[in-house]
Amino acid sequence: RAHSAIFANIEQLVELHGKLAADLEPAAAADDEDEKGRLIVEAFMLFAPFFKMYAVYAHNFANAPQAIEQARRDKGVAAFLQKAATNA
């Protein structure tokens, strides 16, 4: 439960942005500014409906701080976070 409150649908958002980035690569390589603009618009128009996925993330974002605090009270999570902080 805490995991979904903290991260919501982050995996789907990462996948969305990976695909968007791939579709924007031709625009980055284009020399002509008009062509570059057209390719950017096409990519965003293709993926625009999928940005609705941010509604889930934004809705859960308000619950994330409380879920993080609750997770930190778990000894296993606290040990993991401490170890991660010392290895950073």
PDB file of C-alpha atoms in Angstrom:
ATOM      1  CA  ARG A   1       0.000   0.000   0.000  1.00  0.00           C
ATOM      2  CA  ALA A   2       2.735   2.483   0.904  1.00  0.00           C
ATOM      3  CA  HIS A   3       4.557   1.649  -2.319  1.00  0.00           C
ATOM      4  CA  SER A   4       1.563   2.574  -4.470  1.00  0.00           C
ATOM      5  CA  ALA A   5       0.949   5.757  -2.475  1.00  0.00           C
ATOM      6  CA  ILE A   6       4.561   6.838  -2.945  1.00  0.00           C
ATOM      7  CA  PHE A   7       5.192   5.764  -6.515  1.00  0.00           C
ATOM      8  CA  ALA A   8       1.652   5.482  -7.939  1.00  0.00           C
ATOM      9  CA  ASN A   9       1.962   4.624 -11.641  1.00  0.00           C
ATOM     10  CA  ILE A  10       5.570   5.739 -12.046  1.00  0.00           C
ATOM     11  CA  GLU A  11       6.475   2.691 -14.159  1.00  0.00           C
ATOM     12  CA  GLN A  12       3.879   3.630 -16.784  1.00  0.00           C
ATOM     13  CA  LEU A  13       5.056   7.245 -16.756  1.00  0.00           C
ATOM     14  CA  VAL A  14       8.675   6.171 -17.269  1.00  0.00           C
ATOM     15  CA  GLU A  15       7.577   4.007 -20.204  1.00  0.00           C
ATOM     16  CA  LEU A  16       5.552   6.897 -21.662  1.00  0.00           C
ATOM     17  CA  HIS A  17       8.505   9.260 -21.468  1.00  0.00           C
ATOM     18  CA  GLY A  18      10.853   6.689 -22.963  1.00  0.00           C
ATOM     19  CA  LYS A  19       8.582   6.330 -25.971  1.00  0.00           C
ATOM     20  CA  LEU A  20       8.110  10.092 -26.249  1.00  0.00           C
ATOM     21  CA  ALA A  21      11.871  10.618 -26.105  1.00  0.00           C
ATOM     22  CA  ALA A  22      12.353   8.072 -28.887  1.00  0.00           C
ATOM     23  CA  ASP A  23       9.744   9.830 -31.026  1.00  0.00           C
ATOM     24  CA  LEU A  24      11.461  13.182 -30.416  1.00  0.00           C
ATOM     25  CA  GLU A  25      14.884  11.947 -31.603  1.00  0.00           C
ATOM     26  CA  PRO A  26      14.192  12.757 -35.270  1.00  0.00           C
ATOM     27  CA  ALA A  27      13.277  16.316 -34.249  1.00  0.00           C
ATOM     28  CA  ALA A  28      16.547  16.678 -32.368  1.00  0.00           C
ATOM     29  CA  ALA A  29      18.428  15.552 -35.472  1.00  0.00           C
ATOM     30  CA  ALA A  30      16.490  17.773 -37.904  1.00  0.00           C
ATOM     31  CA  ASP A  31      18.390  20.746 -39.304  1.00  0.00           C
ATOM     32  CA  ASP A  32      15.380  22.610 -40.654  1.00  0.00           C
ATOM     33  CA  GLU A  33      13.516  24.509 -37.916  1.00  0.00           C
ATOM     34  CA  ASP A  34      10.127  24.036 -39.598  1.00  0.00           C
ATOM     35  CA  GLU A  35      10.713  20.296 -39.888  1.00  0.00           C
ATOM     36  CA  LYS A  36      11.909  20.175 -36.285  1.00  0.00           C
ATOM     37  CA  GLY A  37       8.749  21.950 -35.117  1.00  0.00           C
ATOM     38  CA  ARG A  38       6.509  19.672 -37.166  1.00  0.00           C
ATOM     39  CA  LEU A  39       8.142  16.547 -35.725  1.00  0.00           C
ATOM     40  CA  ILE A  40       7.813  17.851 -32.163  1.00  0.00           C
ATOM     41  CA  VAL A  41       4.135  18.648 -32.667  1.00  0.00           C
ATOM     42  CA  GLU A  42       3.504  15.212 -34.202  1.00  0.00           C
ATOM     43  CA  ALA A  43       5.164  13.454 -31.278  1.00  0.00           C
ATOM     44  CA  PHE A  44       3.215  15.383 -28.656  1.00  0.00           C
ATOM     45  CA  MET A  45      -0.066  14.972 -30.538  1.00  0.00           C
ATOM     46  CA  LEU A  46       0.508  11.227 -30.663  1.00  0.00           C
ATOM     47  CA  PHE A  47       1.178  10.957 -26.932  1.00  0.00           C
ATOM     48  CA  ALA A  48      -1.136  13.714 -25.637  1.00  0.00           C
ATOM     49  CA  PRO A  49      -3.953  11.311 -24.670  1.00  0.00           C
ATOM     50  CA  PHE A  50      -1.538   9.328 -22.520  1.00  0.00           C
ATOM     51  CA  PHE A  51      -0.610  12.335 -20.385  1.00  0.00           C
ATOM     52  CA  LYS A  52      -3.886  11.685 -18.577  1.00  0.00           C
ATOM     53  CA  MET A  53      -1.863   9.110 -16.644  1.00  0.00           C
ATOM     54  CA  TYR A  54      -0.467  12.035 -14.667  1.00  0.00           C
ATOM     55  CA  ALA A  55      -3.879  12.407 -12.993  1.00  0.00           C
ATOM     56  CA  VAL A  56      -3.224   9.199 -11.028  1.00  0.00           C
ATOM     57  CA  TYR A  57       0.276  10.323 -10.088  1.00  0.00           C
ATOM     58  CA  ALA A  58      -0.896  13.793  -9.044  1.00  0.00           C
ATOM     59  CA  HIS A  59      -3.799  12.389  -7.046  1.00  0.00           C
ATOM     60  CA  ASN A  60      -1.491  10.076  -5.090  1.00  0.00           C
ATOM     61  CA  PHE A  61       1.191  12.736  -4.649  1.00  0.00           C
ATOM     62  CA  ALA A  62      -0.719  14.312  -1.754  1.00  0.00           C
ATOM     63  CA  ASN A  63      -0.544  10.994   0.113  1.00  0.00           C
ATOM     64  CA  ALA A  64       3.145  10.374  -0.551  1.00  0.00           C
ATOM     65  CA  PRO A  65       4.708  12.288   2.396  1.00  0.00           C
ATOM     66  CA  GLN A  66       2.502  10.488   4.911  1.00  0.00           C
ATOM     67  CA  ALA A  67       3.222   7.125   3.281  1.00  0.00           C
ATOM     68  CA  ILE A  68       6.971   7.820   3.367  1.00  0.00           C
ATOM     69  CA  GLU A  69       6.844   8.695   7.053  1.00  0.00           C
ATOM     70  CA  GLN A  70       4.848   5.555   7.769  1.00  0.00           C
ATOM     71  CA  ALA A  71       7.286   3.424   5.764  1.00  0.00           C
ATOM     72  CA  ARG A  72      10.267   4.908   7.637  1.00  0.00           C
ATOM     73  CA  ARG A  73       8.794   3.595  10.899  1.00  0.00           C
ATOM     74  CA  ASP A  74       9.218   0.056   9.587  1.00  0.00           C
ATOM     75  CA  LYS A  75      12.556  -1.286  10.832  1.00  0.00           C
ATOM     76  CA  GLY A  76      13.346  -3.021   7.556  1.00  0.00           C
ATOM     77  CA  VAL A  77      12.674   0.089   5.513  1.00  0.00           C
ATOM     78  CA  ALA A  78      14.617   2.262   7.953  1.00  0.00           C
ATOM     79  CA  ALA A  79      17.623  -0.090   7.745  1.00  0.00           C
ATOM     80  CA  PHE A  80      17.446  -0.096   3.936  1.00  0.00           C
ATOM     81  CA  LEU A  81      17.286   3.712   3.793  1.00  0.00           C
ATOM     82  CA  GLN A  82      20.167   4.045   6.243  1.00  0.00           C
ATOM     83  CA  LYS A  83      22.300   1.643   4.207  1.00  0.00           C
ATOM     84  CA  ALA A  84      21.396   3.420   0.971  1.00  0.00           C
ATOM     85  CA  ALA A  85      22.308   6.790   2.491  1.00  0.00           C
ATOM     86  CA  THR A  86      25.726   5.565   3.630  1.00  0.00           C
ATOM     87  CA  ASN A  87      26.472   4.017   0.235  1.00  0.00           C
ATOM     88  CA  ALA A  88      25.507   7.130  -1.712  1.00  0.00           C
TER      89      ALA A  88
END
